mmCIF file of C-alpha atoms and ligand atoms in Angstrom:
data_model
loop_
_atom_site.group_PDB
_atom_site.id
_atom_site.type_symbol
_atom_site.label_atom_id
_atom_site.label_comp_id
_atom_site.label_asym_id
_atom_site.label_seq_id
_atom_site.Cartn_x
_atom_site.Cartn_y
_atom_site.Cartn_z
ATOM 1 C CA MET A 27 133.361 43.330 74.462
ATOM 2 C CA THR A 28 130.998 46.286 74.685
ATOM 3 C CA THR A 29 127.379 45.648 75.412
ATOM 4 C CA HIS A 30 124.816 48.057 74.086
ATOM 5 C CA LYS A 31 121.679 48.829 76.000
ATOM 6 C CA ARG A 32 119.276 51.435 74.698
ATOM 7 C CA TYR A 33 117.524 53.456 77.409
ATOM 8 C CA THR A 34 113.803 53.028 76.782
ATOM 9 C CA GLY A 35 112.184 55.011 79.553
ATOM 10 C CA LEU A 36 111.656 54.813 83.278
ATOM 11 C CA ILE A 37 109.037 52.062 83.321
ATOM 12 C CA GLU A 38 111.406 49.592 81.670
ATOM 13 C CA PHE A 39 114.273 50.783 83.832
ATOM 14 C CA TYR A 40 112.454 50.570 87.163
ATOM 15 C CA ARG A 41 109.829 47.986 86.225
ATOM 16 C CA ASP A 42 110.451 45.963 89.415
ATOM 17 C CA ARG A 43 109.274 48.909 91.466
ATOM 18 C CA LEU A 44 106.306 49.903 89.295
ATOM 19 C CA PRO A 45 102.813 48.415 88.888
ATOM 20 C CA VAL A 46 103.283 46.798 85.457
ATOM 21 C CA SER A 47 103.277 43.185 84.335
ATOM 22 C CA ALA A 48 105.109 41.356 81.556
ATOM 23 C CA ASN A 49 102.014 41.842 79.356
ATOM 24 C CA THR A 50 101.603 45.563 79.899
ATOM 25 C CA ARG A 51 101.975 47.625 76.728
ATOM 26 C CA ILE A 52 104.289 50.426 77.801
ATOM 27 C CA ILE A 53 103.607 53.914 76.457
ATOM 28 C CA SER A 54 106.937 55.729 76.581
ATOM 29 C CA LEU A 55 108.861 58.546 74.952
ATOM 30 C CA GLY A 56 112.137 57.713 76.712
ATOM 31 C CA GLU A 57 111.375 59.934 79.728
ATOM 32 C CA GLY A 58 113.536 59.990 82.865
ATOM 33 C CA ASN A 59 117.301 59.552 83.173
ATOM 34 C CA THR A 60 117.652 63.334 83.437
ATOM 35 C CA PRO A 61 120.940 64.988 84.425
ATOM 36 C CA LEU A 62 121.802 65.706 88.051
ATOM 37 C CA ILE A 63 124.029 68.741 87.655
ATOM 38 C CA GLN A 64 126.247 69.933 90.497
ATOM 39 C CA LEU A 65 126.284 73.724 90.734
ATOM 40 C CA GLN A 66 129.824 75.060 90.569
ATOM 41 C CA ASN A 67 129.610 78.829 90.458
ATOM 42 C CA ILE A 68 126.642 79.686 92.670
ATOM 43 C CA PRO A 69 128.025 78.077 95.876
ATOM 44 C CA ARG A 70 131.256 80.031 95.341
ATOM 45 C CA LEU A 71 129.268 83.197 94.670
ATOM 46 C CA ILE A 72 127.330 82.906 97.944
ATOM 47 C CA GLY A 73 130.472 81.861 99.816
ATOM 48 C CA LYS A 74 128.931 78.798 101.417
ATOM 49 C CA ASP A 75 130.296 75.304 101.762
ATOM 50 C CA VAL A 76 127.335 73.368 100.352
ATOM 51 C CA ASP A 77 126.908 70.768 97.625
ATOM 52 C CA ILE A 78 123.945 71.821 95.508
ATOM 53 C CA TYR A 79 122.745 69.562 92.719
ATOM 54 C CA VAL A 80 119.934 70.377 90.331
ATOM 55 C CA LYS A 81 117.821 67.596 88.885
ATOM 56 C CA PHE A 82 117.050 69.075 85.478
ATOM 57 C CA GLU A 83 113.614 67.719 84.651
ATOM 58 C CA GLY A 84 113.258 70.216 81.830
ATOM 59 C CA LEU A 85 115.109 67.659 79.708
ATOM 60 C CA ASN A 86 112.244 65.194 79.646
ATOM 61 C CA PRO A 87 110.567 64.551 76.251
ATOM 62 C CA THR A 88 107.964 67.327 76.592
ATOM 63 C CA GLY A 89 110.177 69.479 78.792
ATOM 64 C CA SER A 90 108.881 68.816 82.314
ATOM 65 C CA PHE A 91 108.735 66.173 85.039
ATOM 66 C CA LYS A 92 105.072 65.572 84.171
ATOM 67 C CA ASP A 93 106.312 63.006 81.615
ATOM 68 C CA ARG A 94 107.439 60.703 84.435
ATOM 69 C CA GLY A 95 103.906 60.518 85.753
ATOM 70 C CA MET A 96 102.278 60.543 82.349
ATOM 71 C CA THR A 97 104.107 57.473 81.003
ATOM 72 C CA MET A 98 102.647 55.485 83.934
ATOM 73 C CA ALA A 99 99.195 57.093 83.916
ATOM 74 C CA VAL A 100 98.702 56.605 80.170
ATOM 75 C CA THR A 101 100.187 53.105 80.234
ATOM 76 C CA LYS A 102 97.672 52.108 82.926
ATOM 77 C CA ALA A 103 94.772 53.941 81.243
ATOM 78 C CA VAL A 104 95.430 52.020 78.024
ATOM 79 C CA GLU A 105 95.818 48.769 79.944
ATOM 80 C CA ALA A 106 92.390 49.368 81.472
ATOM 81 C CA GLY A 107 90.902 49.907 78.002
ATOM 82 C CA SER A 108 90.461 53.680 78.216
ATOM 83 C CA GLN A 109 90.012 55.521 74.906
ATOM 84 C CA ALA A 110 90.458 59.051 76.252
ATOM 85 C CA ILE A 111 92.258 60.944 78.988
ATOM 86 C CA ILE A 112 91.465 64.318 80.524
ATOM 87 C CA CYS A 113 93.258 66.817 82.733
ATOM 88 C CA ALA A 114 93.132 70.348 84.044
ATOM 89 C CA SER A 115 96.459 72.033 83.574
ATOM 90 C CA THR A 116 98.594 75.100 84.084
ATOM 91 C CA GLY A 117 100.346 74.004 80.867
ATOM 92 C CA ASN A 118 102.848 71.224 81.411
ATOM 93 C CA THR A 119 100.358 68.499 82.245
ATOM 94 C CA SER A 120 98.406 69.296 79.094
ATOM 95 C CA ALA A 121 101.524 69.157 76.910
ATOM 96 C CA SER A 122 102.551 65.861 78.451
ATOM 97 C CA ALA A 123 99.088 64.283 78.355
ATOM 98 C CA ALA A 124 98.699 65.313 74.725
ATOM 99 C CA ALA A 125 102.033 63.787 73.691
ATOM 100 C CA TYR A 126 101.500 60.462 75.458
ATOM 101 C CA ALA A 127 97.933 60.228 74.148
ATOM 102 C CA VAL A 128 99.265 60.565 70.588
ATOM 103 C CA ARG A 129 101.817 57.876 71.336
ATOM 104 C CA ALA A 130 99.092 55.568 72.657
ATOM 105 C CA GLY A 131 96.582 56.373 69.903
ATOM 106 C CA ILE A 132 93.908 57.703 72.268
ATOM 107 C CA LYS A 133 92.285 61.127 72.708
ATOM 108 C CA ALA A 134 93.404 63.833 75.143
ATOM 109 C CA PHE A 135 91.105 66.564 76.468
ATOM 110 C CA VAL A 136 92.828 69.372 78.342
ATOM 111 C CA LEU A 137 91.245 72.217 80.333
ATOM 112 C CA ILE A 138 93.456 75.284 80.515
ATOM 113 C CA PRO A 139 92.967 78.711 82.079
ATOM 114 C CA GLU A 140 92.642 81.296 79.310
ATOM 115 C CA GLY A 141 95.662 83.580 79.037
ATOM 116 C CA LYS A 142 97.499 81.992 81.962
ATOM 117 C CA ILE A 143 99.600 79.339 80.323
ATOM 118 C CA ALA A 144 103.089 79.921 78.981
ATOM 119 C CA LEU A 145 103.393 80.308 75.213
ATOM 120 C CA GLY A 146 105.622 77.264 74.645
ATOM 121 C CA LYS A 147 103.236 74.991 76.532
ATOM 122 C CA LEU A 148 100.289 76.161 74.458
ATOM 123 C CA ALA A 149 102.287 75.702 71.243
ATOM 124 C CA GLN A 150 103.237 72.155 72.235
ATOM 125 C CA THR A 151 99.713 71.183 73.154
ATOM 126 C CA LEU A 152 98.434 72.532 69.833
ATOM 127 C CA MET A 153 101.131 70.652 67.903
ATOM 128 C CA TYR A 154 100.318 67.368 69.656
ATOM 129 C CA ASP A 155 96.751 67.973 68.497
ATOM 130 C CA ALA A 156 94.975 67.669 71.841
ATOM 131 C CA LYS A 157 91.362 68.740 72.261
ATOM 132 C CA ILE A 158 91.925 72.028 74.068
ATOM 133 C CA ILE A 159 89.120 73.342 76.253
ATOM 134 C CA GLN A 160 89.996 76.857 77.365
ATOM 135 C CA ILE A 161 88.053 78.180 80.356
ATOM 136 C CA ASN A 162 87.624 81.657 81.761
ATOM 137 C CA GLY A 163 88.629 80.439 85.212
ATOM 138 C CA ASN A 164 91.835 79.350 86.950
ATOM 139 C CA PHE A 165 93.402 75.904 87.395
ATOM 140 C CA ASP A 166 91.490 75.151 90.595
ATOM 141 C CA ARG A 167 88.150 75.726 88.821
ATOM 142 C CA GLY A 168 89.326 73.591 85.882
ATOM 143 C CA MET A 169 90.283 70.781 88.246
ATOM 144 C CA ALA A 170 86.873 70.842 89.923
ATOM 145 C CA LEU A 171 85.187 70.646 86.501
ATOM 146 C CA VAL A 172 87.411 67.761 85.390
ATOM 147 C CA LYS A 173 86.507 65.756 88.503
ATOM 148 C CA GLU A 174 82.819 66.336 87.881
ATOM 149 C CA VAL A 175 82.845 65.560 84.171
ATOM 150 C CA ALA A 176 84.940 62.395 84.613
ATOM 151 C CA GLY A 177 82.018 60.919 86.518
ATOM 152 C CA LEU A 178 79.746 61.491 83.529
ATOM 153 C CA ALA A 179 81.952 60.660 80.513
ATOM 154 C CA PRO A 180 84.284 57.754 79.606
ATOM 155 C CA VAL A 181 87.572 59.567 80.275
ATOM 156 C CA THR A 182 90.486 58.810 82.619
ATOM 157 C CA ILE A 183 91.805 61.696 84.733
ATOM 158 C CA VAL A 184 95.580 62.033 84.392
ATOM 159 C CA ASN A 185 96.137 64.824 86.896
ATOM 160 C CA SER A 186 98.311 63.957 89.891
ATOM 161 C CA ILE A 187 95.255 62.696 91.809
ATOM 162 C CA ASN A 188 95.746 59.664 89.538
ATOM 163 C CA PRO A 189 97.917 57.434 91.778
ATOM 164 C CA PHE A 190 99.893 56.112 88.786
ATOM 165 C CA ARG A 191 101.232 59.637 88.232
ATOM 166 C CA ILE A 192 102.869 59.497 91.677
ATOM 167 C CA GLU A 193 104.270 56.021 90.930
ATOM 168 C CA GLY A 194 106.000 57.281 87.796
ATOM 169 C CA GLN A 195 107.267 60.457 89.428
ATOM 170 C CA LYS A 196 108.836 58.658 92.396
ATOM 171 C CA THR A 197 111.510 57.330 90.012
ATOM 172 C CA ALA A 198 113.238 60.727 90.080
ATOM 173 C CA ALA A 199 114.232 60.004 93.691
ATOM 174 C CA PHE A 200 115.505 56.549 92.636
ATOM 175 C CA GLU A 201 117.691 58.136 89.958
ATOM 176 C CA ILE A 202 119.206 60.576 92.451
ATOM 177 C CA VAL A 203 120.101 57.838 94.939
ATOM 178 C CA ASP A 204 121.356 55.552 92.180
ATOM 179 C CA GLU A 205 123.722 58.296 91.028
ATOM 180 C CA LEU A 206 124.915 59.675 94.352
ATOM 181 C CA GLY A 207 124.900 56.460 96.360
ATOM 182 C CA PHE A 208 122.918 58.239 99.093
ATOM 183 C CA ALA A 209 119.883 60.468 99.494
ATOM 184 C CA PRO A 210 120.597 64.190 99.883
ATOM 185 C CA ASP A 211 120.247 65.847 103.297
ATOM 186 C CA TYR A 212 117.704 68.285 101.868
ATOM 187 C CA HIS A 213 115.470 68.009 98.837
ATOM 188 C CA CYS A 214 113.937 71.267 97.615
ATOM 189 C CA LEU A 215 110.931 71.474 95.294
ATOM 190 C CA PRO A 216 108.475 74.004 93.929
ATOM 191 C CA VAL A 217 105.005 73.069 95.174
ATOM 192 C CA GLY A 218 101.724 73.516 93.325
ATOM 193 C CA ASN A 219 99.288 70.636 93.765
ATOM 194 C CA ALA A 220 102.015 68.890 95.786
ATOM 195 C CA GLY A 221 101.920 65.648 93.813
ATOM 196 C CA ASN A 222 105.617 65.841 93.069
ATOM 197 C CA ILE A 223 106.818 66.379 96.640
ATOM 198 C CA THR A 224 104.615 63.423 97.594
ATOM 199 C CA ALA A 225 106.151 61.319 94.819
ATOM 200 C CA TYR A 226 109.773 62.120 95.695
ATOM 201 C CA TRP A 227 109.154 61.267 99.325
ATOM 202 C CA LYS A 228 107.550 57.968 98.292
ATOM 203 C CA GLY A 229 110.617 57.151 96.193
ATOM 204 C CA TYR A 230 113.118 58.009 98.920
ATOM 205 C CA ASP A 231 111.056 56.194 101.515
ATOM 206 C CA GLU A 232 110.836 53.013 99.424
ATOM 207 C CA TYR A 233 114.583 53.004 98.850
ATOM 208 C CA ALA A 234 115.358 53.637 102.521
ATOM 209 C CA THR A 235 112.888 50.959 103.645
ATOM 210 C CA ASP A 236 114.545 48.467 101.288
ATOM 211 C CA ARG A 237 117.990 49.597 102.458
ATOM 212 C CA VAL A 238 119.053 50.832 99.027
ATOM 213 C CA CYS A 239 120.139 53.955 100.930
ATOM 214 C CA GLY A 240 120.681 54.633 104.596
ATOM 215 C CA ASN A 241 118.951 57.979 104.892
ATOM 216 C CA ARG A 242 115.904 60.016 103.917
ATOM 217 C CA PRO A 243 116.076 63.726 103.059
ATOM 218 C CA VAL A 244 114.350 66.626 104.749
ATOM 219 C CA MET A 245 111.745 67.781 102.225
ATOM 220 C CA CYS A 246 111.485 71.528 101.604
ATOM 221 C CA GLY A 247 108.439 72.723 99.662
ATOM 222 C CA TYR A 248 108.569 76.222 98.268
ATOM 223 C CA GLN A 249 105.720 78.276 96.849
ATOM 224 C CA ALA A 250 105.155 81.601 95.166
ATOM 225 C CA ALA A 251 104.069 84.274 97.660
ATOM 226 C CA GLY A 252 100.814 84.920 95.769
ATOM 227 C CA ALA A 253 99.955 81.212 95.560
ATOM 228 C CA ALA A 254 101.114 79.819 98.893
ATOM 229 C CA PRO A 255 98.375 77.745 100.543
ATOM 230 C CA PHE A 256 100.876 75.450 102.305
ATOM 231 C CA ALA A 257 103.059 78.280 103.566
ATOM 232 C CA LEU A 258 99.898 80.084 104.778
ATOM 233 C CA ARG A 259 98.308 76.860 106.060
ATOM 234 C CA LYS A 260 95.042 77.580 104.277
ATOM 235 C CA MET A 261 93.546 77.255 100.812
ATOM 236 C CA ILE A 262 93.371 80.497 98.836
ATOM 237 C CA ASP A 263 90.850 81.515 96.194
ATOM 238 C CA ASN A 264 92.640 83.839 93.791
ATOM 239 C CA PRO A 265 96.240 82.649 93.419
ATOM 240 C CA GLU A 266 98.503 84.934 91.401
ATOM 241 C CA THR A 267 102.144 84.543 90.341
ATOM 242 C CA VAL A 268 104.388 84.945 87.327
ATOM 243 C CA ALA A 269 105.310 81.282 87.903
ATOM 244 C CA THR A 270 102.155 80.040 86.151
ATOM 245 C CA ALA A 271 102.987 76.343 86.677
ATOM 246 C CA ILE A 272 102.407 76.769 90.413
ATOM 247 C CA ARG A 273 99.524 79.240 90.227
ATOM 248 C CA ILE A 274 97.360 76.996 92.419
ATOM 249 C CA GLY A 275 95.310 77.909 95.494
ATOM 250 C CA HIS A 276 93.568 74.615 96.260
ATOM 251 C CA PRO A 277 96.250 71.886 96.102
ATOM 252 C CA GLN A 278 94.973 68.391 95.335
ATOM 253 C CA SER A 279 97.522 66.552 97.506
ATOM 254 C CA TRP A 280 96.948 68.649 100.642
ATOM 255 C CA ASP A 281 96.948 65.884 103.276
ATOM 256 C CA LEU A 282 99.645 63.836 101.550
ATOM 257 C CA ALA A 283 102.013 66.796 101.449
ATOM 258 C CA TRP A 284 101.453 67.636 105.124
ATOM 259 C CA ASN A 285 102.355 64.031 105.912
ATOM 260 C CA VAL A 286 105.567 64.439 103.910
ATOM 261 C CA GLN A 287 106.376 67.585 105.869
ATOM 262 C CA LYS A 288 105.824 65.803 109.201
ATOM 263 C CA GLN A 289 107.552 62.539 108.327
ATOM 264 C CA SER A 290 110.613 64.191 106.795
ATOM 265 C CA GLY A 291 110.923 66.978 109.342
ATOM 266 C CA GLY A 292 110.623 69.466 106.504
ATOM 267 C CA TRP A 293 108.863 72.760 105.955
ATOM 268 C CA PHE A 294 107.007 74.973 103.495
ATOM 269 C CA ASP A 295 107.886 78.552 102.698
ATOM 270 C CA LYS A 296 107.019 81.196 100.124
ATOM 271 C CA PHE A 297 109.006 83.553 97.931
ATOM 272 C CA THR A 298 108.108 86.617 95.905
ATOM 273 C CA ASP A 299 107.981 86.625 92.123
ATOM 274 C CA GLY A 300 111.065 88.863 92.252
ATOM 275 C CA GLN A 301 113.020 86.276 94.245
ATOM 276 C CA ILE A 302 111.868 83.480 91.924
ATOM 277 C CA LEU A 303 112.853 85.354 88.765
ATOM 278 C CA ALA A 304 116.209 86.322 90.302
ATOM 279 C CA ALA A 305 116.945 82.642 90.977
ATOM 280 C CA GLN A 306 115.893 81.732 87.415
ATOM 281 C CA LYS A 307 118.254 84.361 85.997
ATOM 282 C CA MET A 308 121.065 83.302 88.320
ATOM 283 C CA LEU A 309 120.878 79.680 87.152
ATOM 284 C CA SER A 310 121.078 80.753 83.516
ATOM 285 C CA GLN A 311 123.711 83.382 84.072
ATOM 286 C CA TYR A 312 126.084 81.496 86.369
ATOM 287 C CA GLU A 313 125.490 77.831 85.592
ATOM 288 C CA GLY A 314 124.140 77.654 82.033
ATOM 289 C CA VAL A 315 120.922 76.005 83.176
ATOM 290 C CA PHE A 316 117.707 77.571 81.848
ATOM 291 C CA CYS A 317 114.604 76.446 83.715
ATOM 292 C CA GLU A 318 111.126 77.913 83.747
ATOM 293 C CA PRO A 319 110.130 80.425 86.464
ATOM 294 C CA ALA A 320 108.216 77.953 88.693
ATOM 295 C CA SER A 321 111.205 75.605 88.723
ATOM 296 C CA ALA A 322 113.552 78.259 90.059
ATOM 297 C CA THR A 323 111.415 78.490 93.205
ATOM 298 C CA SER A 324 113.335 75.455 94.492
ATOM 299 C CA LEU A 325 116.659 77.276 94.218
ATOM 300 C CA ALA A 326 115.235 80.565 95.525
ATOM 301 C CA GLY A 327 114.126 78.684 98.639
ATOM 302 C CA ALA A 328 117.352 76.724 99.029
ATOM 303 C CA LEU A 329 119.499 79.852 98.757
ATOM 304 C CA HIS A 330 117.332 81.647 101.303
ATOM 305 C CA ASP A 331 117.428 78.768 103.770
ATOM 306 C CA ILE A 332 121.188 78.306 103.328
ATOM 307 C CA SER A 333 121.866 81.959 104.055
ATOM 308 C CA ALA A 334 119.440 81.888 106.997
ATOM 309 C CA GLY A 335 121.310 78.854 108.392
ATOM 310 C CA LYS A 336 118.180 76.697 108.308
ATOM 311 C CA ILE A 337 120.096 74.486 105.878
ATOM 312 C CA PRO A 338 123.542 74.237 107.500
ATOM 313 C CA GLU A 339 126.905 74.380 105.748
ATOM 314 C CA GLY A 340 128.243 70.966 104.815
ATOM 315 C CA SER A 341 124.804 69.904 103.545
ATOM 316 C CA LYS A 342 124.114 68.011 100.369
ATOM 317 C CA ILE A 343 121.119 69.547 98.663
ATOM 318 C CA VAL A 344 119.113 68.587 95.592
ATOM 319 C CA CYS A 345 116.820 71.121 93.924
ATOM 320 C CA THR A 346 114.373 69.832 91.341
ATOM 321 C CA LEU A 347 114.134 72.042 88.280
ATOM 322 C CA THR A 348 110.698 70.920 87.172
ATOM 323 C CA GLY A 349 110.494 72.419 83.669
ATOM 324 C CA ASN A 350 112.460 73.883 80.761
ATOM 325 C CA GLY A 351 113.019 77.617 80.415
ATOM 326 C CA ILE A 352 112.218 77.682 76.716
ATOM 327 C CA LYS A 353 108.602 76.908 77.543
ATOM 328 C CA ASP A 354 108.135 80.478 78.726
ATOM 329 C CA PRO A 355 109.954 82.728 76.236
ATOM 330 C CA GLU A 356 107.812 85.757 77.089
ATOM 331 C CA ILE A 357 109.026 85.898 80.699
ATOM 332 C CA ALA A 358 112.612 85.352 79.562
ATOM 333 C CA MET A 359 112.415 88.243 77.089
ATOM 334 C CA LEU A 360 110.924 90.484 79.773
ATOM 335 C CA GLN A 361 113.695 89.529 82.193
ATOM 336 C CA CYS A 362 116.316 90.389 79.601
ATOM 337 C CA SER A 363 114.708 93.491 78.106
ATOM 338 C CA ALA A 364 117.692 95.617 79.188
ATOM 339 C CA ALA A 365 120.058 93.311 77.289
ATOM 340 C CA LYS A 366 118.216 93.317 73.933
ATOM 341 C CA PRO A 367 120.661 92.658 71.071
ATOM 342 C CA VAL A 368 121.686 95.782 69.135
ATOM 343 C CA THR A 369 122.018 95.609 65.371
ATOM 344 C CA ILE A 370 125.269 96.700 63.776
ATOM 345 C CA ASP A 371 126.502 97.057 60.224
ATOM 346 C CA ALA A 372 127.209 93.689 58.532
ATOM 347 C CA SER A 373 130.883 94.545 57.983
ATOM 348 C CA LEU A 374 134.090 92.956 59.270
ATOM 349 C CA ASP A 375 135.085 96.198 60.986
ATOM 350 C CA ALA A 376 131.855 96.602 62.885
ATOM 351 C CA VAL A 377 131.814 92.954 64.033
ATOM 352 C CA LYS A 378 135.463 93.217 65.135
ATOM 353 C CA ARG A 379 134.669 96.362 67.135
ATOM 354 C CA ALA A 380 131.683 94.641 68.767
ATOM 355 C CA ILE A 381 133.916 91.769 69.876
ATOM 356 C CA LEU A 382 136.627 94.038 71.242
ATOM 357 C CA ASP A 383 133.954 96.047 73.106
ATOM 358 C CA GLY A 384 132.488 92.882 74.556
ATOM 359 C CA LEU A 385 135.683 91.305 75.878
HETATM 360 C C1 PLP B 403 103.379 70.845 87.680
HETATM 361 C C2 PLP B 403 104.539 71.722 87.950
HETATM 362 C C3 PLP B 403 104.928 72.079 89.252
HETATM 363 C C4 PLP B 403 104.137 71.715 90.463
HETATM 364 O O1 PLP B 403 104.138 70.353 90.758
HETATM 365 P P1 PLP B 403 103.057 69.752 91.769
HETATM 366 O O2 PLP B 403 103.218 68.292 91.692
HETATM 367 O O3 PLP B 403 101.723 70.235 91.268
HETATM 368 O O4 PLP B 403 103.367 70.326 93.113
HETATM 369 C C5 PLP B 403 106.065 72.828 89.404
HETATM 370 N N1 PLP B 403 106.794 73.241 88.354
HETATM 371 C C6 PLP B 403 106.449 72.926 87.085
HETATM 372 C C7 PLP B 403 107.279 73.418 85.968
HETATM 373 C C8 PLP B 403 105.320 72.160 86.845
HETATM 374 O O5 PLP B 403 104.974 71.872 85.578
#
């Protein structure tokens, strides 16, 4: 006899390890349970004996890992009686907050830096009907304003300084261990505010402490060269990168992330926009996985550290791909401007010739 069990989101699935009770009304869009895809062509291409898996978080309901944190943060905000949530955002947090607020029937206010959020993220946030507050300042300024205004108005902050965000996001590490039967040797992530690297470590650490797995990974946090406060060991004031999701100079989880680095024996490093975009293209071109620019920073870093020998051959590596490539169509079109489709005559002959030319 077959039993049918509908997947209803990560809170239901991992409720024993999350701060909810039997009476909690769960606000979910079925987030989590994302694919862990083993790369097949790239390891061969680089000629290294490594197992690289990508955790494709771009397949969450609003297209980024932020949904893992948001289901918890909004669930707890509603449980506490909150009628409105607020966040500063480089795009994905605002899309996620807006969607979960709709689901819960509460209001979402989002502060975004004018002109610096990817087109798809803006379109989503508009569609979900959030109250968009656009500022002529960057994410860091927006975050400072959100913290100030939350003290004066009845709104719950749902940025990653909200501890429930971290609780939700730690489930990605659970999923990886549940699938592999072990934790990877190395876990590579793009780092912005550093909430996610903190969350993954918390998840791995909980599982290892409870003997669900026997090991903990080395955590590798990678940044964009123009927005690399961890790699430079100091906050920076005017972060700049094509990877807008990690265009952050004053990370909110500064101390927490340094603890992760120390406890896991990991490191931070930085990569140029060129290296990040090359990794994004490579994933699409060789593996059929289209992530957004910021996400590809994890692979850019892993490939660099593998070739430098910092990550030795024989290693099992997981790279988190934090968001979906279709969120940022403008960057994708720029990257592929040399391969723009040419128009031909709508005749059988012309189409046949195009196919024969393309084989
Ligand atoms: C939010 C985000 C990040 C950065 O995550 P932090 O927790 O702020 O370090 C990276 N990539 C994408 C696509 C994001 O949306």
